Structure formats: structure tokens, C-alpha cells
Amino acid sequence: MVSIMQSLRKWFAGGVCLSTAKLDGKVAVITGANTGIGKETARDLARRGARVILACRDTAKGEAAAQEIRKETCNEQVIVKKLDLSDTKSIRKFADDFLKEEDSLHILINNAGVMMFPYSNTVDGFEMHLGVNHLGHFLLTFLLLDCLKKSAPARIVVVSSVIHIFARINFQNLQSEKYYHGGLAYCQSKLANILFTKELARRLQGTGVTANVLHPGVIQSDLTRYSSTLKCLEILTCFMWKTTKEGAQTSIYCAVAEELESVSGVYFSDCKPAWVAPQSCNEDTAKKLWAVSCDLVGIKWD
């Protein structure tokens, strides 16, 4: 019985990034890196020698995470910067400061997110799931893109979820103007992540910058704190849920694996390409979402 449970646990743990790539001289930005899989991803990249920017809303927690990572990896180039993805002014300030202080950017990991959040709005009035999970990262990527291109080869990695299969982009209720359901809002934002990444990859062809998107797995994290149902499910089925270290493996793989240097626009799970729902591949929807997103955050991105 014990061996069966161990085998099951190993299966649920999923794929592992086996790359031994070093990142000395490389610069990486990871959003939401003070906790969860973002923190584990930062730890791994720092161990490989990268200069890692932890882009966090809570800088106190971010500094605690950075101190832990610096001590463990002996890499002093782990830096905390304030970034609140629910506030476009904060996003613009982060990008402005980054571009003044850093000469290059080789890896951008759009990792931060909210899940099953009670209905609320961002500082700019966006529905919280769409605003943080999609629009915030959309704007951040736009602001840092020239630096990524200048630093090519470079990679953009977006953390989505398999839960996108239950979503459609409802342009008539994009920000829950007519009705709100936390689960549906979260699913829609994760579908938006994939549509954005695929359209971004198409636009970046020939630039030396790739964009890929991933499902990290079902992970034990504080993302479930707003859903008592998910919290109970996590407790009852804990052996089926990945640890944060296990959940970070696909993010790390997409960021460092040598064989992915020219791979772009692909959805990954467990460190390999995975099936993606048909609605994630609709180019018309992706283009419309792109245009709507530009209008919402006030940019021109052709």
C-alpha cells in the first residue's frame, strides 16, 4: 500500500526540469516572486547565477524571500522591487525604474495572480481577476518589450492554468459588468493569458524573443485562501496536489531549457507541450482581446 501511495505521489508531482543551463550574466524579472511557485522559480534561477528581480506587491515579504534565496544560493544579485499589478501607475513606475537601472532583460516570467477573489476592482476600475492576471501583465510586457528585444535571445513565460478549458472570452461581460462569478472570472483570465501569449508569439516572430505559456499543476499555495471549498478540497486530497517546488518546474523549464530557445507560442504542462482547448487557438478572439486590452490600459501596440 505504501509503495502504491508513493507511486501515486510521484505521478501527481509531474515533470521535472532537467536542464543544467547556467544563467550567469542574465537578468530575470519574476512577478509575484515572494511566495509560491514564483519564489521557487526565483530560487532556481538565482542558483543558476542569474540576477533575479522579485517584482512584488508586498515588499516586506519580498525582502524576506530574497534574503532566504540569497543565503541559500550565495547569489547576492536577488533584488526586490515594488510592483502592484492592480495599479497601472505602479506597473509604469516599476518599468521606468527597471529601464533606468538595468541594461538588459533576458527572462520575464508573468507569474503573479489572484484566484477566486471576492468581487472587487483594481485601482483603475478593472475587475480584479482580469486586471491583475491579464491586463497588468499585458501592460508590463509592453513596457519591457524593447529591453527584451535588445537583449535577445530572450524569453517571456506566462503562467496560466488548465482551468482555461472551462472559459470563453465574453466581451459583453468581460469585466463582470452584468454578473459576477469568481470561478468564471478566474477561468476567463487564464484563457486570456493563453490568447495573449499566442498572439504575442505571432507578433514576435524574427525578433529573437519567444513567448510561451504553461499550466503549473494543481498546487498547494495561498491562492486558494479566498475559496473555502478549494481549501477543504486541498486538505482532503493533499497527496494529489503539487508542492510549490514541484509546481515551479514547468516555469523553470520554459525559462531555461536549451531546446526551447527558438520555440514560441506553445502551451506546456509538466515540462512538455500539452493539449490546449480550441478556444485558446482562436486568432480572431486573440486579436480582438489584444485590441480591447490596449484600449483598457491606454497603449498603442501594433
PDB file of C-alpha atoms in Angstrom:
ATOM      1  CA  MET A   1       0.000   0.000   0.000  1.00  0.00           C
ATOM      2  CA  VAL A   2       2.835   2.370   0.890  1.00  0.00           C
ATOM      3  CA  SER A   3       4.563   1.737  -2.451  1.00  0.00           C
ATOM      4  CA  ILE A   4       1.304   2.408  -4.300  1.00  0.00           C
ATOM      5  CA  MET A   5       0.867   5.701  -2.494  1.00  0.00           C
ATOM      6  CA  GLN A   6       4.483   6.633  -3.221  1.00  0.00           C
ATOM      7  CA  SER A   7       3.987   5.838  -6.898  1.00  0.00           C
ATOM      8  CA  LEU A   8       0.816   7.917  -6.997  1.00  0.00           C
ATOM      9  CA  ARG A   9       2.537  10.793  -5.255  1.00  0.00           C
ATOM     10  CA  LYS A  10       5.380  10.692  -7.774  1.00  0.00           C
ATOM     11  CA  TRP A  11       2.871  10.686 -10.634  1.00  0.00           C
ATOM     12  CA  PHE A  12       0.987  13.682  -9.234  1.00  0.00           C
ATOM     13  CA  ALA A  13       4.295  15.534  -8.724  1.00  0.00           C
ATOM     14  CA  GLY A  14       4.617  15.707 -12.508  1.00  0.00           C
ATOM     15  CA  GLY A  15       7.556  16.607 -14.715  1.00  0.00           C
ATOM     16  CA  VAL A  16      10.917  17.890 -13.575  1.00  0.00           C
ATOM     17  CA  CYS A  17      13.178  20.392 -15.335  1.00  0.00           C
ATOM     18  CA  LEU A  18      16.417  18.519 -16.001  1.00  0.00           C
ATOM     19  CA  SER A  19      18.256  21.373 -17.668  1.00  0.00           C
ATOM     20  CA  THR A  20      21.650  22.252 -16.202  1.00  0.00           C
ATOM     21  CA  ALA A  21      21.806  25.593 -18.030  1.00  0.00           C
ATOM     22  CA  LYS A  22      23.712  28.359 -16.280  1.00  0.00           C
ATOM     23  CA  LEU A  23      22.394  31.925 -16.261  1.00  0.00           C
ATOM     24  CA  ASP A  24      25.460  33.937 -15.314  1.00  0.00           C
ATOM     25  CA  GLY A  25      25.128  37.438 -16.730  1.00  0.00           C
ATOM     26  CA  LYS A  26      21.401  37.012 -17.386  1.00  0.00           C
ATOM     27  CA  VAL A  27      18.674  39.209 -15.878  1.00  0.00           C
ATOM     28  CA  ALA A  28      15.261  37.831 -14.941  1.00  0.00           C
ATOM     29  CA  VAL A  29      12.082  39.509 -13.692  1.00  0.00           C
ATOM     30  CA  ILE A  30       9.512  37.348 -11.897  1.00  0.00           C
ATOM     31  CA  THR A  31       6.200  38.794 -10.773  1.00  0.00           C
ATOM     32  CA  GLY A  32       4.714  37.525  -7.523  1.00  0.00           C
ATOM     33  CA  ALA A  33       8.063  36.016  -6.537  1.00  0.00           C
ATOM     34  CA  ASN A  34       7.709  36.499  -2.783  1.00  0.00           C
ATOM     35  CA  THR A  35       5.726  33.284  -2.363  1.00  0.00           C
ATOM     36  CA  GLY A  36       4.555  30.071  -4.010  1.00  0.00           C
ATOM     37  CA  ILE A  37       5.906  28.902  -7.345  1.00  0.00           C
ATOM     38  CA  GLY A  38       7.229  32.374  -8.094  1.00  0.00           C
ATOM     39  CA  LYS A  39       9.551  32.159  -5.107  1.00  0.00           C
ATOM     40  CA  GLU A  40      10.684  28.648  -6.073  1.00  0.00           C
ATOM     41  CA  THR A  41      11.321  29.785  -9.637  1.00  0.00           C
ATOM     42  CA  ALA A  42      13.371  32.712  -8.343  1.00  0.00           C
ATOM     43  CA  ARG A  43      15.355  30.358  -6.118  1.00  0.00           C
ATOM     44  CA  ASP A  44      16.200  28.106  -9.058  1.00  0.00           C
ATOM     45  CA  LEU A  45      17.200  30.946 -11.398  1.00  0.00           C
ATOM     46  CA  ALA A  46      19.344  32.514  -8.673  1.00  0.00           C
ATOM     47  CA  ARG A  47      21.065  29.171  -8.131  1.00  0.00           C
ATOM     48  CA  ARG A  48      21.904  29.167 -11.833  1.00  0.00           C
ATOM     49  CA  GLY A  49      23.634  32.532 -11.470  1.00  0.00           C
ATOM     50  CA  ALA A  50      21.016  34.953 -12.781  1.00  0.00           C
ATOM     51  CA  ARG A  51      20.373  38.436 -11.480  1.00  0.00           C
ATOM     52  CA  VAL A  52      16.784  37.995 -10.310  1.00  0.00           C
ATOM     53  CA  ILE A  53      14.299  40.814  -9.747  1.00  0.00           C
ATOM     54  CA  LEU A  54      11.456  39.835  -7.418  1.00  0.00           C
ATOM     55  CA  ALA A  55       8.584  42.062  -8.556  1.00  0.00           C
ATOM     56  CA  CYS A  56       6.213  42.038  -5.595  1.00  0.00           C
ATOM     57  CA  ARG A  57       3.260  43.974  -4.233  1.00  0.00           C
ATOM     58  CA  ASP A  58       4.314  43.211  -0.644  1.00  0.00           C
ATOM     59  CA  THR A  59       7.957  44.293  -0.487  1.00  0.00           C
ATOM     60  CA  ALA A  60       8.363  43.194   3.141  1.00  0.00           C
ATOM     61  CA  LYS A  61       7.501  39.606   2.194  1.00  0.00           C
ATOM     62  CA  GLY A  62       9.571  40.047  -0.926  1.00  0.00           C
ATOM     63  CA  GLU A  63      12.643  41.065   1.043  1.00  0.00           C
ATOM     64  CA  ALA A  64      12.205  38.106   3.416  1.00  0.00           C
ATOM     65  CA  ALA A  65      12.076  35.789   0.390  1.00  0.00           C
ATOM     66  CA  ALA A  66      15.092  37.486  -1.188  1.00  0.00           C
ATOM     67  CA  GLN A  67      17.159  37.157   1.980  1.00  0.00           C
ATOM     68  CA  GLU A  68      16.320  33.466   2.158  1.00  0.00           C
ATOM     69  CA  ILE A  69      17.250  32.933  -1.505  1.00  0.00           C
ATOM     70  CA  ARG A  70      20.469  34.947  -1.244  1.00  0.00           C
ATOM     71  CA  LYS A  71      21.566  32.936   1.786  1.00  0.00           C
ATOM     72  CA  GLU A  72      20.717  29.589   0.219  1.00  0.00           C
ATOM     73  CA  THR A  73      22.187  30.235  -3.230  1.00  0.00           C
ATOM     74  CA  CYS A  74      25.092  32.527  -2.267  1.00  0.00           C
ATOM     75  CA  ASN A  75      23.850  34.830  -5.006  1.00  0.00           C
ATOM     76  CA  GLU A  76      23.666  38.433  -3.828  1.00  0.00           C
ATOM     77  CA  GLN A  77      22.019  39.526  -7.087  1.00  0.00           C
ATOM     78  CA  VAL A  78      18.481  38.868  -5.860  1.00  0.00           C
ATOM     79  CA  ILE A  79      16.661  42.203  -5.763  1.00  0.00           C
ATOM     80  CA  VAL A  80      13.183  43.216  -4.596  1.00  0.00           C
ATOM     81  CA  LYS A  81      11.185  45.857  -6.453  1.00  0.00           C
ATOM     82  CA  LYS A  82       7.683  47.130  -5.789  1.00  0.00           C
ATOM     83  CA  LEU A  83       5.073  46.058  -8.347  1.00  0.00           C
ATOM     84  CA  ASP A  84       1.328  46.182  -7.804  1.00  0.00           C
ATOM     85  CA  LEU A  85      -0.358  44.652 -10.846  1.00  0.00           C
ATOM     86  CA  SER A  86      -3.707  46.078  -9.736  1.00  0.00           C
ATOM     87  CA  ASP A  87      -2.414  49.630 -10.303  1.00  0.00           C
ATOM     88  CA  THR A  88      -1.186  50.758 -13.733  1.00  0.00           C
ATOM     89  CA  LYS A  89       0.748  53.628 -12.144  1.00  0.00           C
ATOM     90  CA  SER A  90       2.712  51.089 -10.094  1.00  0.00           C
ATOM     91  CA  ILE A  91       3.343  48.995 -13.225  1.00  0.00           C
ATOM     92  CA  ARG A  92       4.615  52.019 -15.134  1.00  0.00           C
ATOM     93  CA  LYS A  93       6.829  53.088 -12.236  1.00  0.00           C
ATOM     94  CA  PHE A  94       8.298  49.602 -11.936  1.00  0.00           C
ATOM     95  CA  ALA A  95       9.079  49.540 -15.659  1.00  0.00           C
ATOM     96  CA  ASP A  96      10.523  53.070 -15.650  1.00  0.00           C
ATOM     97  CA  ASP A  97      12.785  52.278 -12.689  1.00  0.00           C
ATOM     98  CA  PHE A  98      13.849  48.969 -14.187  1.00  0.00           C
ATOM     99  CA  LEU A  99      14.805  50.546 -17.512  1.00  0.00           C
ATOM    100  CA  LYS A 100      16.831  53.226 -15.720  1.00  0.00           C
ATOM    101  CA  GLU A 101      18.683  50.737 -13.527  1.00  0.00           C
ATOM    102  CA  GLU A 102      19.139  47.693 -15.784  1.00  0.00           C
ATOM    103  CA  ASP A 103      20.757  47.404 -19.199  1.00  0.00           C
ATOM    104  CA  SER A 104      19.166  44.127 -20.227  1.00  0.00           C
ATOM    105  CA  LEU A 105      16.341  41.673 -19.605  1.00  0.00           C
ATOM    106  CA  HIS A 106      16.598  38.067 -20.735  1.00  0.00           C
ATOM    107  CA  ILE A 107      13.710  36.383 -18.916  1.00  0.00           C
ATOM    108  CA  LEU A 108      10.314  37.826 -17.989  1.00  0.00           C
ATOM    109  CA  ILE A 109       8.059  35.465 -16.038  1.00  0.00           C
ATOM    110  CA  ASN A 110       4.481  36.692 -15.676  1.00  0.00           C
ATOM    111  CA  ASN A 111       3.680  34.573 -12.646  1.00  0.00           C
ATOM    112  CA  ALA A 112       1.604  36.613 -10.178  1.00  0.00           C
ATOM    113  CA  GLY A 113      -2.129  36.160  -9.954  1.00  0.00           C
ATOM    114  CA  VAL A 114      -5.305  36.152  -7.901  1.00  0.00           C
ATOM    115  CA  MET A 115      -7.820  33.326  -7.718  1.00  0.00           C
ATOM    116  CA  MET A 116     -11.489  33.170  -6.696  1.00  0.00           C
ATOM    117  CA  PHE A 117     -11.199  36.710  -5.390  1.00  0.00           C
ATOM    118  CA  PRO A 118     -14.356  38.283  -3.900  1.00  0.00           C
ATOM    119  CA  TYR A 119     -15.740  40.833  -6.324  1.00  0.00           C
ATOM    120  CA  SER A 120     -13.614  43.953  -6.335  1.00  0.00           C
ATOM    121  CA  ASN A 121     -11.927  46.350  -8.710  1.00  0.00           C
ATOM    122  CA  THR A 122      -8.341  47.356  -9.315  1.00  0.00           C
ATOM    123  CA  VAL A 123      -7.172  50.918  -8.738  1.00  0.00           C
ATOM    124  CA  ASP A 124      -8.033  51.628 -12.376  1.00  0.00           C
ATOM    125  CA  GLY A 125     -11.509  50.105 -12.090  1.00  0.00           C
ATOM    126  CA  PHE A 126     -10.851  46.767 -13.802  1.00  0.00           C
ATOM    127  CA  GLU A 127     -12.410  43.578 -12.448  1.00  0.00           C
ATOM    128  CA  MET A 128      -9.684  42.130 -10.212  1.00  0.00           C
ATOM    129  CA  HIS A 129      -9.035  38.791 -11.991  1.00  0.00           C
ATOM    130  CA  LEU A 130      -8.876  40.344 -15.444  1.00  0.00           C
ATOM    131  CA  GLY A 131      -6.963  43.358 -14.168  1.00  0.00           C
ATOM    132  CA  VAL A 132      -4.227  41.508 -12.288  1.00  0.00           C
ATOM    133  CA  ASN A 133      -3.934  38.216 -14.144  1.00  0.00           C
ATOM    134  CA  HIS A 134      -4.207  39.573 -17.670  1.00  0.00           C
ATOM    135  CA  LEU A 135      -4.186  43.359 -18.078  1.00  0.00           C
ATOM    136  CA  GLY A 136      -1.423  44.007 -15.552  1.00  0.00           C
ATOM    137  CA  HIS A 137       0.924  41.554 -17.234  1.00  0.00           C
ATOM    138  CA  PHE A 138      -0.168  42.758 -20.678  1.00  0.00           C
ATOM    139  CA  LEU A 139       0.929  46.300 -19.810  1.00  0.00           C
ATOM    140  CA  LEU A 140       4.116  45.167 -18.055  1.00  0.00           C
ATOM    141  CA  THR A 141       5.184  43.095 -21.054  1.00  0.00           C
ATOM    142  CA  PHE A 142       4.540  46.006 -23.404  1.00  0.00           C
ATOM    143  CA  LEU A 143       6.657  48.356 -21.281  1.00  0.00           C
ATOM    144  CA  LEU A 144       9.591  45.934 -21.059  1.00  0.00           C
ATOM    145  CA  LEU A 145       9.442  44.544 -24.591  1.00  0.00           C
ATOM    146  CA  ASP A 146      12.041  46.817 -26.190  1.00  0.00           C
ATOM    147  CA  CYS A 147      14.525  45.836 -23.494  1.00  0.00           C
ATOM    148  CA  LEU A 148      13.780  42.167 -24.124  1.00  0.00           C
ATOM    149  CA  LYS A 149      14.316  42.637 -27.864  1.00  0.00           C
ATOM    150  CA  LYS A 150      17.589  44.460 -27.251  1.00  0.00           C
ATOM    151  CA  SER A 151      18.726  41.579 -25.014  1.00  0.00           C
ATOM    152  CA  ALA A 152      17.725  38.774 -27.409  1.00  0.00           C
ATOM    153  CA  PRO A 153      17.738  35.870 -27.238  1.00  0.00           C
ATOM    154  CA  ALA A 154      15.139  36.451 -24.543  1.00  0.00           C
ATOM    155  CA  ARG A 155      12.076  34.670 -23.215  1.00  0.00           C
ATOM    156  CA  ILE A 156       8.641  35.607 -21.931  1.00  0.00           C
ATOM    157  CA  VAL A 157       6.938  32.961 -19.797  1.00  0.00           C
ATOM    158  CA  VAL A 158       3.285  33.277 -18.813  1.00  0.00           C
ATOM    159  CA  VAL A 159       1.676  31.200 -16.067  1.00  0.00           C
ATOM    160  CA  SER A 160      -1.866  30.172 -16.991  1.00  0.00           C
ATOM    161  CA  SER A 161      -3.909  27.128 -15.930  1.00  0.00           C
ATOM    162  CA  VAL A 162      -5.656  24.071 -17.316  1.00  0.00           C
ATOM    163  CA  ILE A 163      -8.818  25.664 -15.921  1.00  0.00           C
ATOM    164  CA  HIS A 164      -8.912  27.735 -19.121  1.00  0.00           C
ATOM    165  CA  ILE A 165     -10.790  24.853 -20.730  1.00  0.00           C
ATOM    166  CA  PHE A 166     -13.964  25.947 -18.909  1.00  0.00           C
ATOM    167  CA  ALA A 167     -13.794  29.533 -20.166  1.00  0.00           C
ATOM    168  CA  ARG A 168     -14.861  31.647 -23.091  1.00  0.00           C
ATOM    169  CA  ILE A 169     -13.960  35.288 -23.563  1.00  0.00           C
ATOM    170  CA  ASN A 170     -17.268  37.052 -23.025  1.00  0.00           C
ATOM    171  CA  PHE A 171     -16.708  40.502 -24.454  1.00  0.00           C
ATOM    172  CA  GLN A 172     -20.222  41.525 -23.342  1.00  0.00           C
ATOM    173  CA  ASN A 173     -19.335  40.708 -19.724  1.00  0.00           C
ATOM    174  CA  LEU A 174     -15.565  40.950 -19.862  1.00  0.00           C
ATOM    175  CA  GLN A 175     -15.283  42.718 -16.519  1.00  0.00           C
ATOM    176  CA  SER A 176     -18.388  41.245 -14.897  1.00  0.00           C
ATOM    177  CA  GLU A 177     -20.415  44.306 -15.827  1.00  0.00           C
ATOM    178  CA  LYS A 178     -23.617  42.235 -15.953  1.00  0.00           C
ATOM    179  CA  TYR A 179     -22.964  39.478 -13.421  1.00  0.00           C
ATOM    180  CA  TYR A 180     -20.089  38.118 -11.357  1.00  0.00           C
ATOM    181  CA  HIS A 181     -18.873  34.616 -10.595  1.00  0.00           C
ATOM    182  CA  GLY A 182     -15.408  34.334  -9.072  1.00  0.00           C
ATOM    183  CA  GLY A 183     -14.692  30.973 -10.666  1.00  0.00           C
ATOM    184  CA  LEU A 184     -15.722  32.079 -14.144  1.00  0.00           C
ATOM    185  CA  ALA A 185     -13.772  35.334 -13.827  1.00  0.00           C
ATOM    186  CA  TYR A 186     -10.644  33.388 -12.886  1.00  0.00           C
ATOM    187  CA  CYS A 187     -11.107  30.899 -15.744  1.00  0.00           C
ATOM    188  CA  GLN A 188     -11.587  33.720 -18.241  1.00  0.00           C
ATOM    189  CA  SER A 189      -8.404  35.450 -17.067  1.00  0.00           C
ATOM    190  CA  LYS A 190      -6.423  32.228 -17.547  1.00  0.00           C
ATOM    191  CA  LEU A 191      -7.817  31.827 -21.064  1.00  0.00           C
ATOM    192  CA  ALA A 192      -6.830  35.443 -21.703  1.00  0.00           C
ATOM    193  CA  ASN A 193      -3.262  34.538 -20.661  1.00  0.00           C
ATOM    194  CA  ILE A 194      -3.066  31.905 -23.392  1.00  0.00           C
ATOM    195  CA  LEU A 195      -4.675  34.016 -26.100  1.00  0.00           C
ATOM    196  CA  PHE A 196      -2.298  36.874 -25.238  1.00  0.00           C
ATOM    197  CA  THR A 197       0.773  34.634 -25.330  1.00  0.00           C
ATOM    198  CA  LYS A 198      -0.102  33.060 -28.651  1.00  0.00           C
ATOM    199  CA  GLU A 199      -0.799  36.431 -30.275  1.00  0.00           C
ATOM    200  CA  LEU A 200       2.380  37.858 -28.730  1.00  0.00           C
ATOM    201  CA  ALA A 201       4.427  34.957 -30.094  1.00  0.00           C
ATOM    202  CA  ARG A 202       2.995  35.571 -33.551  1.00  0.00           C
ATOM    203  CA  ARG A 203       3.963  39.251 -33.397  1.00  0.00           C
ATOM    204  CA  LEU A 204       7.456  38.491 -32.080  1.00  0.00           C
ATOM    205  CA  GLN A 205       8.493  36.184 -34.904  1.00  0.00           C
ATOM    206  CA  GLY A 206      12.005  37.022 -36.066  1.00  0.00           C
ATOM    207  CA  THR A 207      12.875  39.211 -33.058  1.00  0.00           C
ATOM    208  CA  GLY A 208      14.766  36.616 -31.018  1.00  0.00           C
ATOM    209  CA  VAL A 209      12.196  36.905 -28.232  1.00  0.00           C
ATOM    210  CA  THR A 210       9.968  33.897 -27.549  1.00  0.00           C
ATOM    211  CA  ALA A 211       6.714  33.712 -25.606  1.00  0.00           C
ATOM    212  CA  ASN A 212       5.336  30.520 -24.085  1.00  0.00           C
ATOM    213  CA  VAL A 213       2.560  29.764 -21.627  1.00  0.00           C
ATOM    214  CA  LEU A 214       2.057  26.990 -19.105  1.00  0.00           C
ATOM    215  CA  HIS A 215      -0.094  25.135 -16.622  1.00  0.00           C
ATOM    216  CA  PRO A 216       1.930  24.663 -13.409  1.00  0.00           C
ATOM    217  CA  GLY A 217      -0.289  21.933 -11.992  1.00  0.00           C
ATOM    218  CA  VAL A 218      -2.629  21.825  -9.025  1.00  0.00           C
ATOM    219  CA  ILE A 219      -0.511  23.335  -6.286  1.00  0.00           C
ATOM    220  CA  GLN A 220      -0.605  23.734  -2.530  1.00  0.00           C
ATOM    221  CA  SER A 221      -0.483  27.509  -2.280  1.00  0.00           C
ATOM    222  CA  ASP A 222      -2.170  30.507  -0.715  1.00  0.00           C
ATOM    223  CA  LEU A 223      -4.075  31.176  -3.958  1.00  0.00           C
ATOM    224  CA  THR A 224      -6.923  29.075  -2.517  1.00  0.00           C
ATOM    225  CA  ARG A 225      -7.342  31.354   0.511  1.00  0.00           C
ATOM    226  CA  TYR A 226     -10.432  33.047  -0.909  1.00  0.00           C
ATOM    227  CA  SER A 227     -12.312  29.796  -1.547  1.00  0.00           C
ATOM    228  CA  SER A 228     -13.336  27.664   1.434  1.00  0.00           C
ATOM    229  CA  THR A 229     -14.383  24.898  -0.966  1.00  0.00           C
ATOM    230  CA  LEU A 230     -10.949  24.725  -2.585  1.00  0.00           C
ATOM    231  CA  LYS A 231      -9.256  24.946   0.802  1.00  0.00           C
ATOM    232  CA  CYS A 232     -11.244  21.942   2.074  1.00  0.00           C
ATOM    233  CA  LEU A 233     -10.531  20.056  -1.145  1.00  0.00           C
ATOM    234  CA  GLU A 234      -6.815  20.789  -0.769  1.00  0.00           C
ATOM    235  CA  ILE A 235      -6.839  19.356   2.761  1.00  0.00           C
ATOM    236  CA  LEU A 236      -8.801  16.237   1.813  1.00  0.00           C
ATOM    237  CA  THR A 237      -6.742  15.458  -1.295  1.00  0.00           C
ATOM    238  CA  CYS A 238      -3.369  16.882  -0.259  1.00  0.00           C
ATOM    239  CA  PHE A 239      -1.377  13.926  -1.655  1.00  0.00           C
ATOM    240  CA  MET A 240      -2.670  14.839  -5.146  1.00  0.00           C
ATOM    241  CA  TRP A 241      -1.514  18.459  -5.006  1.00  0.00           C
ATOM    242  CA  LYS A 242       1.956  19.535  -6.057  1.00  0.00           C
ATOM    243  CA  THR A 243       4.318  21.299  -3.697  1.00  0.00           C
ATOM    244  CA  THR A 244       5.413  24.761  -4.778  1.00  0.00           C
ATOM    245  CA  LYS A 245       8.794  23.359  -5.813  1.00  0.00           C
ATOM    246  CA  GLU A 246       7.090  20.744  -7.995  1.00  0.00           C
ATOM    247  CA  GLY A 247       4.716  23.360  -9.378  1.00  0.00           C
ATOM    248  CA  ALA A 248       7.592  25.628 -10.384  1.00  0.00           C
ATOM    249  CA  GLN A 249       9.246  23.034 -12.627  1.00  0.00           C
ATOM    250  CA  THR A 250       7.450  23.953 -15.850  1.00  0.00           C
ATOM    251  CA  SER A 251       8.062  27.676 -15.326  1.00  0.00           C
ATOM    252  CA  ILE A 252      11.752  26.916 -14.846  1.00  0.00           C
ATOM    253  CA  TYR A 253      11.780  24.624 -17.865  1.00  0.00           C
ATOM    254  CA  CYS A 254      10.254  27.279 -20.123  1.00  0.00           C
ATOM    255  CA  ALA A 255      12.739  29.851 -18.816  1.00  0.00           C
ATOM    256  CA  VAL A 256      15.981  27.874 -19.150  1.00  0.00           C
ATOM    257  CA  ALA A 257      15.721  24.719 -21.285  1.00  0.00           C
ATOM    258  CA  GLU A 258      18.181  24.932 -24.166  1.00  0.00           C
ATOM    259  CA  GLU A 259      15.892  23.045 -26.539  1.00  0.00           C
ATOM    260  CA  LEU A 260      13.265  25.797 -26.252  1.00  0.00           C
ATOM    261  CA  GLU A 261      15.481  28.635 -27.486  1.00  0.00           C
ATOM    262  CA  SER A 262      13.502  29.012 -30.716  1.00  0.00           C
ATOM    263  CA  VAL A 263      10.175  27.541 -29.521  1.00  0.00           C
ATOM    264  CA  SER A 264       7.371  30.086 -29.191  1.00  0.00           C
ATOM    265  CA  GLY A 265       3.595  30.199 -28.836  1.00  0.00           C
ATOM    266  CA  VAL A 266       3.383  26.785 -27.155  1.00  0.00           C
ATOM    267  CA  TYR A 267       1.369  25.708 -24.109  1.00  0.00           C
ATOM    268  CA  PHE A 268       3.282  23.500 -21.670  1.00  0.00           C
ATOM    269  CA  SER A 269       2.414  21.278 -18.723  1.00  0.00           C
ATOM    270  CA  ASP A 270       4.762  19.011 -16.771  1.00  0.00           C
ATOM    271  CA  CYS A 271       7.737  20.259 -18.799  1.00  0.00           C
ATOM    272  CA  LYS A 272       6.335  19.225 -22.165  1.00  0.00           C
ATOM    273  CA  PRO A 273       3.898  20.575 -24.760  1.00  0.00           C
ATOM    274  CA  ALA A 274       0.296  19.915 -23.767  1.00  0.00           C
ATOM    275  CA  TRP A 275      -3.182  19.908 -25.241  1.00  0.00           C
ATOM    276  CA  VAL A 276      -4.877  23.276 -25.214  1.00  0.00           C
ATOM    277  CA  ALA A 277      -8.602  23.988 -25.560  1.00  0.00           C
ATOM    278  CA  PRO A 278      -9.788  25.011 -29.066  1.00  0.00           C
ATOM    279  CA  GLN A 279     -10.985  28.424 -27.840  1.00  0.00           C
ATOM    280  CA  SER A 280      -7.378  29.180 -26.880  1.00  0.00           C
ATOM    281  CA  CYS A 281      -6.354  28.975 -30.538  1.00  0.00           C
ATOM    282  CA  ASN A 282      -8.961  31.324 -31.992  1.00  0.00           C
ATOM    283  CA  GLU A 283      -6.935  34.032 -33.731  1.00  0.00           C
ATOM    284  CA  ASP A 284      -9.928  36.350 -34.167  1.00  0.00           C
ATOM    285  CA  THR A 285     -10.647  36.244 -30.442  1.00  0.00           C
ATOM    286  CA  ALA A 286      -6.959  36.788 -29.662  1.00  0.00           C
ATOM    287  CA  LYS A 287      -6.770  39.833 -31.923  1.00  0.00           C
ATOM    288  CA  LYS A 288      -9.962  41.306 -30.504  1.00  0.00           C
ATOM    289  CA  LEU A 289      -8.781  40.733 -26.933  1.00  0.00           C
ATOM    290  CA  TRP A 290      -5.471  42.394 -27.838  1.00  0.00           C
ATOM    291  CA  ALA A 291      -7.257  45.485 -29.187  1.00  0.00           C
ATOM    292  CA  VAL A 292      -9.617  45.693 -26.213  1.00  0.00           C
ATOM    293  CA  SER A 293      -6.703  45.287 -23.788  1.00  0.00           C
ATOM    294  CA  CYS A 294      -4.778  48.098 -25.484  1.00  0.00           C
ATOM    295  CA  ASP A 295      -7.782  50.387 -25.138  1.00  0.00           C
ATOM    296  CA  LEU A 296      -8.277  49.500 -21.470  1.00  0.00           C
ATOM    297  CA  VAL A 297      -4.681  50.171 -20.418  1.00  0.00           C
ATOM    298  CA  GLY A 298      -4.252  53.131 -22.760  1.00  0.00           C
ATOM    299  CA  ILE A 299      -1.497  51.982 -25.102  1.00  0.00           C
ATOM    300  CA  LYS A 300      -0.927  51.529 -28.833  1.00  0.00           C
ATOM    301  CA  TRP A 301       0.700  48.175 -29.538  1.00  0.00           C
ATOM    302  CA  ASP A 302       0.604  47.303 -33.235  1.00  0.00           C
TER     303      ASP A 302
END
